[in-house]
Amino acid sequence: MAVPRPDQHARASRDIAALHDARPASVAEQPNMRSGTLLAVTGIGLVAASLAGIAVASRGGNRPARAARYAAWGSALLAGSVLADSAMEHYRGNFRRKEMFAAPVVAAGTLATALATAVTSRATSYKAALFGGTIATGLFGLGFHLRNILSRPGGLSWNNLFYRAPFGAPGALALAGLAGVGAVAADRADRRERLGQKGHGRRAGYGLGLFTAAGLFGLTAEVGLLHFRGAFHDKLMYAPILALPFTGAAIMAATADPQPRRRSLARKSLEATAGLGLVGTGLHAYGVSRNMGGFANWTQNLFQGPPIAAPPSLAGLALMGFAALDLLDRHGKDPSHGPR
Amino acid sequence: MSTVVSDAQERIRATGGRAPNVFRRGEWVPMKQYPENEAVDFVIVGTGCGGSVLAAQLAEAGHSVVAFDAGAFYRPLEDFASDEREQEKLYWLDERISGGDHPIELGSNNSGKAVGGSTVHFQMVALRFRPEWFTSRTSLGYGHDWPVDWREMWSYYAKAEDAMKIAGPIRYPWGPKRGRYPYREHELSASALVLAKGAEAMGVKWCGTPTASLSAPRGEAHPCVYRGFCKIGCATNAKQSMLVTFVSKALKHGAEIRDLAMVGRIEVGPDGRATGVHYHREGEWRFQKARNVVVSGYSIETPRLLLNSACPAHPDGLANSSGLVGKNLMVHVNDAVWGIMEEEIRWYKGPPSLAVCEHWNYEDEGKDFDGGYAFMSQGPLPTDFATSLVSNEGVFGHELRKWMSHYNHMAGLKMVGETMPQETNRVELSDETDALGLPIPKVSFSYCENDRKMAKHAERFQGEMLRAAGAKSLYHTSSTAHLMGGCRMGDDPASSVVDAAGRSFDIDNLFVCDGSLFPTAGGVNPSMTIVANSLRIADRIIAMARRGDLH
């Protein structure tokens, strides 16, 4: 059986002793904030950003066009989702890099700007610049996340795609920025159309429609990857990966050739997608409850997932799509005024 | 010194028409019960990878089944503690005599005493045999051929993996293409990344270990929380042990489980056929009549029961006309190399063996030995690790404390190496008896030259990989794990104990179904092979019954 080998023992002991003296300092692995505190801070951030946005609005200005309002609310929903999700996930990653603070901070700023955009037409250039910053942050985030994935043994492996920084997540921040830019553009286009400059509404609708479709396809990949990681253990997990690309195709079709039937199909599928976002939030909450300890152990299980903050982004994208459809309704083929 | 208030070991729980509900604290599920004086279709001795699988499948096919286990019927959620000493209750620590040149340490690494068998505390490594191993004599020139085609076995592996919702990698880098594992692989732990880093530095393939722990919810079982106490019993039910899979299924289909019931002898009638079993429960010996008896007690208890059931018609023990009952006992060489990493590893987190390298199972060039070995990343709990330090390195006191202070920076690679079947490695009955008056088994084990060469090869290779990953102050420990063989299955009554259906060549209503059937050990953890083989045997028995070939 296990027989000690004296020679080896002596050698190893010497090495150990040497190493013992130069023992590496332990890394601070545990977050220095309690999860309860983090969630409170995140909640306060959401409320503060919303209040800031509304404060800007309370100082007057015109009410933006309906398409702009849709897109702005979409941007706000996406930004709120990113704020909650990134605050939690980056906290889970101990904010190991300073850059990790960027996501929740920029998301909060975007949320405030988006809410301001939804209620007033003032300061559009500043807003557009801020949303541009959001897009840039999202794109940088994609780079950081990709680097994080590639830095681990296995590189671009399934394991790293499943468990390292989620590749698609910063894309949601970029989408929030795009929806914001879209909102500003829609408002401007609406004003020009009213001044009789034709074509601007059509172009803005076209842009918003394409961004929505791109977002839906991107989200399909992200949801598909993560639901695949969950082995589609619940058949309902197939719903978004069937619904999102269909909606994406429908909005693409309506954008490319905005005839009434296509617009109507796109609207219906967007409504279904928005509904799925709400249902999904509930289902993710149910998923959290299935972890050991359920909601009684919420400080662990909210992090364990599935992320409750993720599905609302579906509704955010749907709102962006509604904005596109509103513009296409009024400025595309066979214009109508859409449902009031 | 019990840290959990549990009466599972003192009082029978599966009685009064109900059995513990393993998914709920304090709750029960209904259980069918059978009278002792009416013969049931099948009595099954043992509820591990062999017995519980058979019980579930046979009950599902409509047979009346009573399955016995000497161990307790636990509810993991309430009966398991995060305490290594407390959880020793899951090991079979009854007295045994262990001899030979390299006596096996019997307990944690190779036995279980609980409903669900040793899967209640196994490390959940869910690997398949290499196809060639099923014909190792004809294809590779050592050991014995299995009486089963590898494709048949591989189709049953897929069924076993689905039944246990194995979390495995999308692409398995060795062997023929296999279907997708039902659940996705777990995130790699820091300890698994050490293997990955070393393997990539050496240009050797590696992958995430297929693991019998849930990576997503399944019914009432929670997904893994990476608590890391797997090896002493999973308290969240993420581990897909037999207790939460096939035992539950068996109960649902009308099988009866009798916990804390030690079967001591199989009764044989005047016609030389089995008529039932004598078992000890609640302080007395009782008898259960049966039309067929299946022994699923693993490599020591199965031969022990067969040998102890000797009678005038079968003076050398049951099913022993070949004289091979108890012989060709095999273990896995479980030697390891350990080292200290610069970075913090905290290897106790998560399932202990999340990365695997099967390179030397599939590569035949560059080996000076027969057979193969796999090795995995490690994550021993503190007591386990300190014990191995004391027994292997002889360190103690301040010295031991110093070594243990590196615990959070340690990493290790441990092999599962195939030993050769040898007739001299065997289980016999000793003259001594235990508290129930049953003869204590005597286990003899010695490594052969081939086994030692493999261990040397692995020590060198694992050391090289660990060093390539950046580990310093390497050292080596020896031990064994798992048991295989003792009741070899085969096609020839002269050279095997049972046939490919697990049926005795001597007594047509006596079956063996567990790890003791293995003709060769294979270089992978045996649990999935036992489950797959049991599913296969179940199908064969069900087919026999339909044909009218059964009693």
mmCIF file of N, CA, C and O in Angstrom, chain A residues 1-5 8-9 11-13 15-17 19-20 23-27 29-30 152-155 158-160 162-164 228-231 233 287 290-293 300 304, chain B residues 77 103 105 170-171 180 182-188 193 196 200 206 215-217 219 222-225 235-236 340 342 344 391-393 395 399 402-403 405-406 409 473 475-476:
data_model
loop_
_atom_site.group_PDB
_atom_site.id
_atom_site.type_symbol
_atom_site.label_atom_id
_atom_site.label_comp_id
_atom_site.label_asym_id
_atom_site.label_seq_id
_atom_site.Cartn_x
_atom_site.Cartn_y
_atom_site.Cartn_z
ATOM 1 N N MET A 1 0.829 -1.206 0.000
ATOM 2 C CA MET A 1 0.000 0.000 0.000
ATOM 3 C C MET A 1 0.860 1.251 0.000
ATOM 4 O O MET A 1 2.018 1.227 -0.330
ATOM 5 N N ALA A 2 0.263 2.291 0.477
ATOM 6 C CA ALA A 2 0.938 3.578 0.485
ATOM 7 C C ALA A 2 2.210 3.533 1.319
ATOM 8 O O ALA A 2 2.156 3.517 2.535
ATOM 9 N N VAL A 3 3.327 3.481 0.655
ATOM 10 C CA VAL A 3 4.598 3.428 1.386
ATOM 11 C C VAL A 3 5.328 4.752 1.171
ATOM 12 O O VAL A 3 5.579 5.143 0.044
ATOM 13 N N PRO A 4 5.671 5.445 2.232
ATOM 14 C CA PRO A 4 6.413 6.698 2.060
ATOM 15 C C PRO A 4 7.802 6.428 1.490
ATOM 16 O O PRO A 4 8.436 5.449 1.876
ATOM 17 N N ARG A 5 8.209 7.235 0.568
ATOM 18 C CA ARG A 5 9.554 7.102 0.014
ATOM 19 C C ARG A 5 10.411 8.203 0.633
ATOM 20 O O ARG A 5 10.222 9.386 0.311
ATOM 21 N N GLN A 8 12.206 10.869 -1.643
ATOM 22 C CA GLN A 8 11.301 11.824 -2.281
ATOM 23 C C GLN A 8 10.742 12.789 -1.234
ATOM 24 O O GLN A 8 10.590 13.974 -1.476
ATOM 25 N N HIS A 9 10.434 12.218 -0.078
ATOM 26 C CA HIS A 9 9.875 13.002 1.003
ATOM 27 C C HIS A 9 10.807 14.157 1.376
ATOM 28 O O HIS A 9 10.406 15.304 1.465
ATOM 29 N N ARG A 11 13.176 15.521 -0.400
ATOM 30 C CA ARG A 11 13.309 16.508 -1.464
ATOM 31 C C ARG A 11 12.098 17.435 -1.493
ATOM 32 O O ARG A 11 12.216 18.648 -1.506
ATOM 33 N N ALA A 12 10.906 16.815 -1.475
ATOM 34 C CA ALA A 12 9.683 17.603 -1.550
ATOM 35 C C ALA A 12 9.583 18.551 -0.359
ATOM 36 O O ALA A 12 9.208 19.705 -0.509
ATOM 37 N N SER A 13 9.954 18.065 0.812
ATOM 38 C CA SER A 13 9.860 18.897 2.010
ATOM 39 C C SER A 13 10.713 20.150 1.884
ATOM 40 O O SER A 13 10.302 21.228 2.282
ATOM 41 N N ASP A 15 11.617 21.633 -0.903
ATOM 42 C CA ASP A 15 10.962 22.527 -1.858
ATOM 43 C C ASP A 15 9.804 23.256 -1.195
ATOM 44 O O ASP A 15 9.613 24.445 -1.369
ATOM 45 N N ILE A 16 9.016 22.486 -0.463
ATOM 46 C CA ILE A 16 7.833 23.054 0.179
ATOM 47 C C ILE A 16 8.269 24.167 1.130
ATOM 48 O O ILE A 16 7.695 25.256 1.133
ATOM 49 N N ALA A 17 9.300 23.880 1.912
ATOM 50 C CA ALA A 17 9.760 24.866 2.887
ATOM 51 C C ALA A 17 10.162 26.158 2.178
ATOM 52 O O ALA A 17 9.785 27.249 2.587
ATOM 53 N N LEU A 19 9.116 27.209 -0.699
ATOM 54 C CA LEU A 19 7.938 27.854 -1.242
ATOM 55 C C LEU A 19 7.101 28.481 -0.143
ATOM 56 O O LEU A 19 6.446 29.493 -0.343
ATOM 57 N N HIS A 20 7.135 27.823 0.995
ATOM 58 C CA HIS A 20 6.322 28.281 2.106
ATOM 59 C C HIS A 20 6.719 29.698 2.510
ATOM 60 O O HIS A 20 5.878 30.530 2.809
ATOM 61 N N ARG A 23 5.367 32.449 0.119
ATOM 62 C CA ARG A 23 3.987 32.090 -0.207
ATOM 63 C C ARG A 23 3.284 33.241 -0.921
ATOM 64 O O ARG A 23 3.312 34.379 -0.460
ATOM 65 N N PRO A 24 2.670 32.954 -2.069
ATOM 66 C CA PRO A 24 2.035 34.041 -2.805
ATOM 67 C C PRO A 24 0.884 34.654 -2.005
ATOM 68 O O PRO A 24 0.199 33.947 -1.277
ATOM 69 N N ALA A 25 0.732 35.944 -2.146
ATOM 70 C CA ALA A 25 -0.362 36.622 -1.453
ATOM 71 C C ALA A 25 -1.683 36.141 -2.025
ATOM 72 O O ALA A 25 -1.810 35.966 -3.229
ATOM 73 N N SER A 26 -2.639 35.902 -1.168
ATOM 74 C CA SER A 26 -3.929 35.431 -1.667
ATOM 75 C C SER A 26 -4.647 36.590 -2.365
ATOM 76 O O SER A 26 -4.564 37.741 -1.960
ATOM 77 N N VAL A 27 -5.306 36.251 -3.432
ATOM 78 C CA VAL A 27 -6.011 37.252 -4.217
ATOM 79 C C VAL A 27 -7.342 37.544 -3.526
ATOM 80 O O VAL A 27 -7.954 36.657 -2.956
ATOM 81 N N GLU A 29 -10.641 37.401 -3.617
ATOM 82 C CA GLU A 29 -11.582 36.749 -4.529
ATOM 83 C C GLU A 29 -13.022 37.097 -4.192
ATOM 84 O O GLU A 29 -13.892 37.058 -5.027
ATOM 85 N N GLN A 30 -13.267 37.372 -2.947
ATOM 86 C CA GLN A 30 -14.653 37.591 -2.554
ATOM 87 C C GLN A 30 -15.022 39.066 -2.734
ATOM 88 O O GLN A 30 -14.252 39.953 -2.386
ATOM 89 N N ARG A 152 -8.976 32.072 -21.916
ATOM 90 C CA ARG A 152 -8.960 30.851 -21.106
ATOM 91 C C ARG A 152 -8.589 29.657 -21.987
ATOM 92 O O ARG A 152 -8.879 29.661 -23.179
ATOM 93 N N PRO A 153 -7.935 28.619 -21.394
ATOM 94 C CA PRO A 153 -7.646 27.420 -22.190
ATOM 95 C C PRO A 153 -8.909 26.937 -22.899
ATOM 96 O O PRO A 153 -9.984 26.969 -22.326
ATOM 97 N N GLY A 154 -8.737 26.506 -24.137
ATOM 98 C CA GLY A 154 -9.890 26.097 -24.927
ATOM 99 C C GLY A 154 -10.293 27.181 -25.908
ATOM 100 O O GLY A 154 -10.908 26.907 -26.926
ATOM 101 N N GLY A 155 -9.913 28.437 -25.598
ATOM 102 C CA GLY A 155 -10.192 29.543 -26.511
ATOM 103 C C GLY A 155 -11.665 29.657 -26.848
ATOM 104 O O GLY A 155 -12.516 29.703 -25.954
ATOM 105 N N TRP A 158 -16.985 25.828 -26.584
ATOM 106 C CA TRP A 158 -18.347 25.919 -26.065
ATOM 107 C C TRP A 158 -18.318 26.290 -24.591
ATOM 108 O O TRP A 158 -19.101 27.111 -24.130
ATOM 109 N N ASN A 159 -17.403 25.643 -23.848
ATOM 110 C CA ASN A 159 -17.363 25.902 -22.404
ATOM 111 C C ASN A 159 -17.133 27.381 -22.125
ATOM 112 O O ASN A 159 -17.793 27.978 -21.282
ATOM 113 N N ASN A 160 -16.195 27.977 -22.868
ATOM 114 C CA ASN A 160 -15.915 29.395 -22.645
ATOM 115 C C ASN A 160 -17.058 30.279 -23.139
ATOM 116 O O ASN A 160 -17.351 31.316 -22.545
ATOM 117 N N PHE A 162 -20.145 29.436 -23.073
ATOM 118 C CA PHE A 162 -21.214 29.281 -22.083
ATOM 119 C C PHE A 162 -20.956 30.096 -20.814
ATOM 120 O O PHE A 162 -21.858 30.680 -20.252
ATOM 121 N N TYR A 163 -19.710 30.045 -20.357
ATOM 122 C CA TYR A 163 -19.466 30.472 -18.977
ATOM 123 C C TYR A 163 -18.585 31.705 -18.816
ATOM 124 O O TYR A 163 -18.540 32.273 -17.739
ATOM 125 N N ARG A 164 -17.858 32.102 -19.836
ATOM 126 C CA ARG A 164 -17.071 33.318 -19.710
ATOM 127 C C ARG A 164 -17.994 34.505 -19.953
ATOM 128 O O ARG A 164 -19.193 34.345 -20.084
ATOM 129 N N PHE A 228 -29.387 26.695 -24.979
ATOM 130 C CA PHE A 228 -28.710 25.440 -25.335
ATOM 131 C C PHE A 228 -27.858 24.984 -24.154
ATOM 132 O O PHE A 228 -27.805 23.810 -23.807
ATOM 133 N N ARG A 229 -27.204 25.937 -23.498
ATOM 134 C CA ARG A 229 -26.436 25.596 -22.303
ATOM 135 C C ARG A 229 -27.349 24.983 -21.243
ATOM 136 O O ARG A 229 -26.977 24.070 -20.525
ATOM 137 N N GLY A 230 -28.559 25.479 -21.176
ATOM 138 C CA GLY A 230 -29.535 24.906 -20.245
ATOM 139 C C GLY A 230 -30.184 23.646 -20.797
ATOM 140 O O GLY A 230 -31.135 23.140 -20.224
ATOM 141 N N ALA A 231 -29.672 23.160 -21.916
ATOM 142 C CA ALA A 231 -30.113 21.904 -22.538
ATOM 143 C C ALA A 231 -31.607 21.917 -22.877
ATOM 144 O O ALA A 231 -32.221 20.863 -22.968
ATOM 145 N N HIS A 233 -34.023 22.292 -21.153
ATOM 146 C CA HIS A 233 -34.614 21.314 -20.239
ATOM 147 C C HIS A 233 -36.111 21.548 -20.092
ATOM 148 O O HIS A 233 -36.856 20.661 -19.722
ATOM 149 N N GLY A 287 -37.460 29.830 -12.808
ATOM 150 C CA GLY A 287 -36.176 29.131 -12.901
ATOM 151 C C GLY A 287 -35.306 29.395 -11.681
ATOM 152 O O GLY A 287 -34.683 28.484 -11.141
ATOM 153 N N ARG A 290 -36.167 27.333 -8.758
ATOM 154 C CA ARG A 290 -35.826 25.902 -8.812
ATOM 155 C C ARG A 290 -34.404 25.625 -8.347
ATOM 156 O O ARG A 290 -33.994 24.477 -8.232
ATOM 157 N N ASN A 291 -33.639 26.663 -8.080
ATOM 158 C CA ASN A 291 -32.307 26.444 -7.523
ATOM 159 C C ASN A 291 -32.429 26.051 -6.061
ATOM 160 O O ASN A 291 -33.439 26.314 -5.411
ATOM 161 N N MET A 292 -31.379 25.432 -5.543
ATOM 162 C CA MET A 292 -31.370 24.987 -4.146
ATOM 163 C C MET A 292 -31.696 26.163 -3.220
ATOM 164 O O MET A 292 -31.014 27.186 -3.238
ATOM 165 N N GLY A 293 -32.773 26.043 -2.459
ATOM 166 C CA GLY A 293 -33.137 27.105 -1.518
ATOM 167 C C GLY A 293 -34.142 28.100 -2.089
ATOM 168 O O GLY A 293 -34.717 28.881 -1.343
ATOM 169 N N GLN A 300 -28.057 34.311 -3.297
ATOM 170 C CA GLN A 300 -27.236 33.463 -4.159
ATOM 171 C C GLN A 300 -27.954 33.156 -5.472
ATOM 172 O O GLN A 300 -27.368 33.203 -6.547
ATOM 173 N N GLN A 304 -27.347 32.908 -9.549
ATOM 174 C CA GLN A 304 -27.264 31.565 -10.133
ATOM 175 C C GLN A 304 -28.057 31.515 -11.444
ATOM 176 O O GLN A 304 -27.748 30.743 -12.325
ATOM 177 N N LEU B 77 -31.446 15.667 1.248
ATOM 178 C CA LEU B 77 -31.652 17.057 1.668
ATOM 179 C C LEU B 77 -31.551 17.220 3.179
ATOM 180 O O LEU B 77 -31.171 18.281 3.665
ATOM 181 N N PRO B 103 -2.353 -4.891 -0.398
ATOM 182 C CA PRO B 103 -3.725 -4.991 0.111
ATOM 183 C C PRO B 103 -4.532 -3.734 -0.234
ATOM 184 O O PRO B 103 -4.020 -2.619 -0.151
ATOM 185 N N GLU B 105 -7.199 -0.862 0.289
ATOM 186 C CA GLU B 105 -7.885 -0.188 1.383
ATOM 187 C C GLU B 105 -9.366 -0.149 1.012
ATOM 188 O O GLU B 105 -9.749 0.395 -0.017
ATOM 189 N N ILE B 170 -19.756 19.014 -25.729
ATOM 190 C CA ILE B 170 -20.447 18.915 -27.021
ATOM 191 C C ILE B 170 -19.680 17.983 -27.955
ATOM 192 O O ILE B 170 -20.265 17.190 -28.661
ATOM 193 N N ARG B 171 -18.365 18.139 -27.927
ATOM 194 C CA ARG B 171 -17.544 17.244 -28.750
ATOM 195 C C ARG B 171 -16.621 16.473 -27.839
ATOM 196 O O ARG B 171 -15.875 17.062 -27.058
ATOM 197 N N ARG B 180 -25.064 13.501 -28.580
ATOM 198 C CA ARG B 180 -24.899 14.620 -27.647
ATOM 199 C C ARG B 180 -25.302 14.207 -26.235
ATOM 200 O O ARG B 180 -26.287 13.503 -26.041
ATOM 201 N N PRO B 182 -27.045 14.559 -22.736
ATOM 202 C CA PRO B 182 -28.353 15.200 -22.524
ATOM 203 C C PRO B 182 -28.252 16.605 -21.915
ATOM 204 O O PRO B 182 -29.057 17.469 -22.235
ATOM 205 N N TYR B 183 -27.272 16.836 -21.025
ATOM 206 C CA TYR B 183 -27.096 18.164 -20.445
ATOM 207 C C TYR B 183 -25.706 18.690 -20.811
ATOM 208 O O TYR B 183 -24.797 17.921 -21.104
ATOM 209 N N ARG B 184 -25.563 20.025 -20.768
ATOM 210 C CA ARG B 184 -24.287 20.626 -21.163
ATOM 211 C C ARG B 184 -23.249 20.494 -20.056
ATOM 212 O O ARG B 184 -23.572 20.379 -18.878
ATOM 213 N N GLU B 185 -21.990 20.546 -20.471
ATOM 214 C CA GLU B 185 -20.884 20.431 -19.530
ATOM 215 C C GLU B 185 -20.909 21.573 -18.510
ATOM 216 O O GLU B 185 -21.459 22.640 -18.785
ATOM 217 N N HIS B 186 -20.320 21.307 -17.341
ATOM 218 C CA HIS B 186 -20.238 22.333 -16.305
ATOM 219 C C HIS B 186 -19.112 23.312 -16.620
ATOM 220 O O HIS B 186 -18.201 22.995 -17.388
ATOM 221 N N GLU B 187 -19.169 24.468 -15.960
ATOM 222 C CA GLU B 187 -18.061 25.403 -16.080
ATOM 223 C C GLU B 187 -16.821 24.750 -15.469
ATOM 224 O O GLU B 187 -16.906 24.052 -14.461
ATOM 225 N N LEU B 188 -15.680 24.982 -16.087
ATOM 226 C CA LEU B 188 -14.450 24.382 -15.571
ATOM 227 C C LEU B 188 -14.040 25.085 -14.279
ATOM 228 O O LEU B 188 -14.080 26.308 -14.192
ATOM 229 N N LEU B 193 -8.874 23.727 -14.868
ATOM 230 C CA LEU B 193 -8.096 24.550 -15.800
ATOM 231 C C LEU B 193 -6.607 24.241 -15.726
ATOM 232 O O LEU B 193 -5.880 24.459 -16.690
ATOM 233 N N ALA B 196 -6.230 21.542 -18.117
ATOM 234 C CA ALA B 196 -6.376 22.102 -19.467
ATOM 235 C C ALA B 196 -5.107 22.818 -19.917
ATOM 236 O O ALA B 196 -4.611 22.625 -21.024
ATOM 237 N N GLU B 200 -2.689 21.618 -22.949
ATOM 238 C CA GLU B 200 -2.443 22.473 -24.117
ATOM 239 C C GLU B 200 -0.959 22.746 -24.284
ATOM 240 O O GLU B 200 -0.465 22.790 -25.402
ATOM 241 N N TRP B 206 -7.676 17.349 -24.331
ATOM 242 C CA TRP B 206 -8.335 17.269 -23.026
ATOM 243 C C TRP B 206 -9.785 17.659 -23.248
ATOM 244 O O TRP B 206 -10.138 18.178 -24.303
ATOM 245 N N SER B 215 -26.501 20.137 -14.741
ATOM 246 C CA SER B 215 -26.100 21.507 -15.066
ATOM 247 C C SER B 215 -27.333 22.354 -15.371
ATOM 248 O O SER B 215 -27.217 23.503 -15.785
ATOM 249 N N ALA B 216 -28.511 21.785 -15.181
ATOM 250 C CA ALA B 216 -29.787 22.507 -15.344
ATOM 251 C C ALA B 216 -30.800 21.741 -14.505
ATOM 252 O O ALA B 216 -30.562 20.585 -14.171
ATOM 253 N N PRO B 217 -31.929 22.375 -14.146
ATOM 254 C CA PRO B 217 -32.870 21.657 -13.286
ATOM 255 C C PRO B 217 -33.413 20.395 -13.957
ATOM 256 O O PRO B 217 -33.426 20.291 -15.179
ATOM 257 N N GLY B 219 -36.822 18.051 -12.993
ATOM 258 C CA GLY B 219 -37.900 17.734 -12.060
ATOM 259 C C GLY B 219 -37.675 18.447 -10.733
ATOM 260 O O GLY B 219 -37.465 19.657 -10.700
ATOM 261 N N HIS B 222 -32.434 19.921 -7.955
ATOM 262 C CA HIS B 222 -31.846 21.228 -8.248
ATOM 263 C C HIS B 222 -30.593 21.077 -9.102
ATOM 264 O O HIS B 222 -29.900 20.078 -9.003
ATOM 265 N N PRO B 223 -30.277 22.095 -9.906
ATOM 266 C CA PRO B 223 -28.983 22.050 -10.590
ATOM 267 C C PRO B 223 -27.841 22.206 -9.586
ATOM 268 O O PRO B 223 -28.040 22.699 -8.482
ATOM 269 N N CYS B 224 -26.672 21.775 -10.010
ATOM 270 C CA CYS B 224 -25.481 21.803 -9.154
ATOM 271 C C CYS B 224 -25.189 23.226 -8.661
ATOM 272 O O CYS B 224 -25.281 24.185 -9.415
ATOM 273 N N VAL B 225 -24.854 23.344 -7.370
ATOM 274 C CA VAL B 225 -24.458 24.655 -6.836
ATOM 275 C C VAL B 225 -22.955 24.712 -6.591
ATOM 276 O O VAL B 225 -22.455 25.608 -5.928
ATOM 277 N N ALA B 235 -25.911 16.885 -1.087
ATOM 278 C CA ALA B 235 -27.067 17.262 -0.268
ATOM 279 C C ALA B 235 -28.081 18.094 -1.035
ATOM 280 O O ALA B 235 -29.034 18.600 -0.456
ATOM 281 N N THR B 236 -27.887 18.287 -2.344
ATOM 282 C CA THR B 236 -28.850 19.096 -3.100
ATOM 283 C C THR B 236 -29.587 18.270 -4.146
ATOM 284 O O THR B 236 -30.460 18.790 -4.821
ATOM 285 N N ILE B 340 2.120 22.509 -6.207
ATOM 286 C CA ILE B 340 1.645 23.794 -5.695
ATOM 287 C C ILE B 340 1.652 24.812 -6.828
ATOM 288 O O ILE B 340 2.643 24.940 -7.543
ATOM 289 N N GLU B 342 1.150 28.792 -8.281
ATOM 290 C CA GLU B 342 1.353 30.176 -7.850
ATOM 291 C C GLU B 342 -0.002 30.811 -7.520
ATOM 292 O O GLU B 342 -0.173 31.451 -6.498
ATOM 293 N N GLU B 344 -4.183 31.054 -6.769
ATOM 294 C CA GLU B 344 -5.106 30.375 -5.886
ATOM 295 C C GLU B 344 -5.998 29.433 -6.709
ATOM 296 O O GLU B 344 -6.493 29.816 -7.754
ATOM 297 N N SER B 391 -0.537 9.264 5.028
ATOM 298 C CA SER B 391 -0.267 7.866 4.691
ATOM 299 C C SER B 391 0.775 7.734 3.593
ATOM 300 O O SER B 391 1.507 6.756 3.553
ATOM 301 N N ASN B 392 0.891 8.706 2.698
ATOM 302 C CA ASN B 392 1.848 8.583 1.604
ATOM 303 C C ASN B 392 3.192 9.233 1.898
ATOM 304 O O ASN B 392 4.226 8.716 1.505
ATOM 305 N N GLU B 393 3.178 10.379 2.557
ATOM 306 C CA GLU B 393 4.428 11.115 2.756
ATOM 307 C C GLU B 393 4.940 10.989 4.176
ATOM 308 O O GLU B 393 6.063 11.389 4.478
ATOM 309 N N VAL B 395 4.180 12.677 6.678
ATOM 310 C CA VAL B 395 4.332 13.938 7.414
ATOM 311 C C VAL B 395 3.313 14.012 8.534
ATOM 312 O O VAL B 395 2.230 13.447 8.446
ATOM 313 N N GLU B 399 4.879 19.743 10.441
ATOM 314 C CA GLU B 399 5.193 19.513 9.024
ATOM 315 C C GLU B 399 3.896 19.389 8.204
ATOM 316 O O GLU B 399 3.739 19.994 7.147
ATOM 317 N N LYS B 402 2.178 22.653 7.773
ATOM 318 C CA LYS B 402 2.833 23.482 6.759
ATOM 319 C C LYS B 402 2.360 23.070 5.359
ATOM 320 O O LYS B 402 2.062 23.912 4.512
ATOM 321 N N TRP B 403 2.307 21.767 5.146
ATOM 322 C CA TRP B 403 1.854 21.279 3.840
ATOM 323 C C TRP B 403 0.412 21.684 3.598
ATOM 324 O O TRP B 403 0.055 22.124 2.510
ATOM 325 N N SER B 405 -1.102 24.150 4.669
ATOM 326 C CA SER B 405 -1.287 25.595 4.479
ATOM 327 C C SER B 405 -1.276 25.942 2.987
ATOM 328 O O SER B 405 -1.660 27.035 2.592
ATOM 329 N N HIS B 406 -0.849 25.007 2.161
ATOM 330 C CA HIS B 406 -0.855 25.246 0.706
ATOM 331 C C HIS B 406 -2.128 24.740 0.044
ATOM 332 O O HIS B 406 -2.261 24.800 -1.178
ATOM 333 N N HIS B 409 -3.747 26.394 -2.791
ATOM 334 C CA HIS B 409 -2.914 26.571 -3.994
ATOM 335 C C HIS B 409 -2.547 25.241 -4.645
ATOM 336 O O HIS B 409 -1.758 25.208 -5.573
ATOM 337 N N SER B 473 7.079 21.912 -6.661
ATOM 338 C CA SER B 473 7.160 21.007 -5.513
ATOM 339 C C SER B 473 6.270 19.785 -5.698
ATOM 340 O O SER B 473 5.421 19.472 -4.865
ATOM 341 N N TYR B 475 4.842 16.064 -5.865
ATOM 342 C CA TYR B 475 5.037 14.776 -5.204
ATOM 343 C C TYR B 475 3.935 13.814 -5.602
ATOM 344 O O TYR B 475 2.949 14.192 -6.224
ATOM 345 N N HIS B 476 4.107 12.549 -5.223
ATOM 346 C CA HIS B 476 3.326 11.461 -5.786
ATOM 347 C C HIS B 476 2.653 10.680 -4.667
ATOM 348 O O HIS B 476 3.253 10.459 -3.622
#
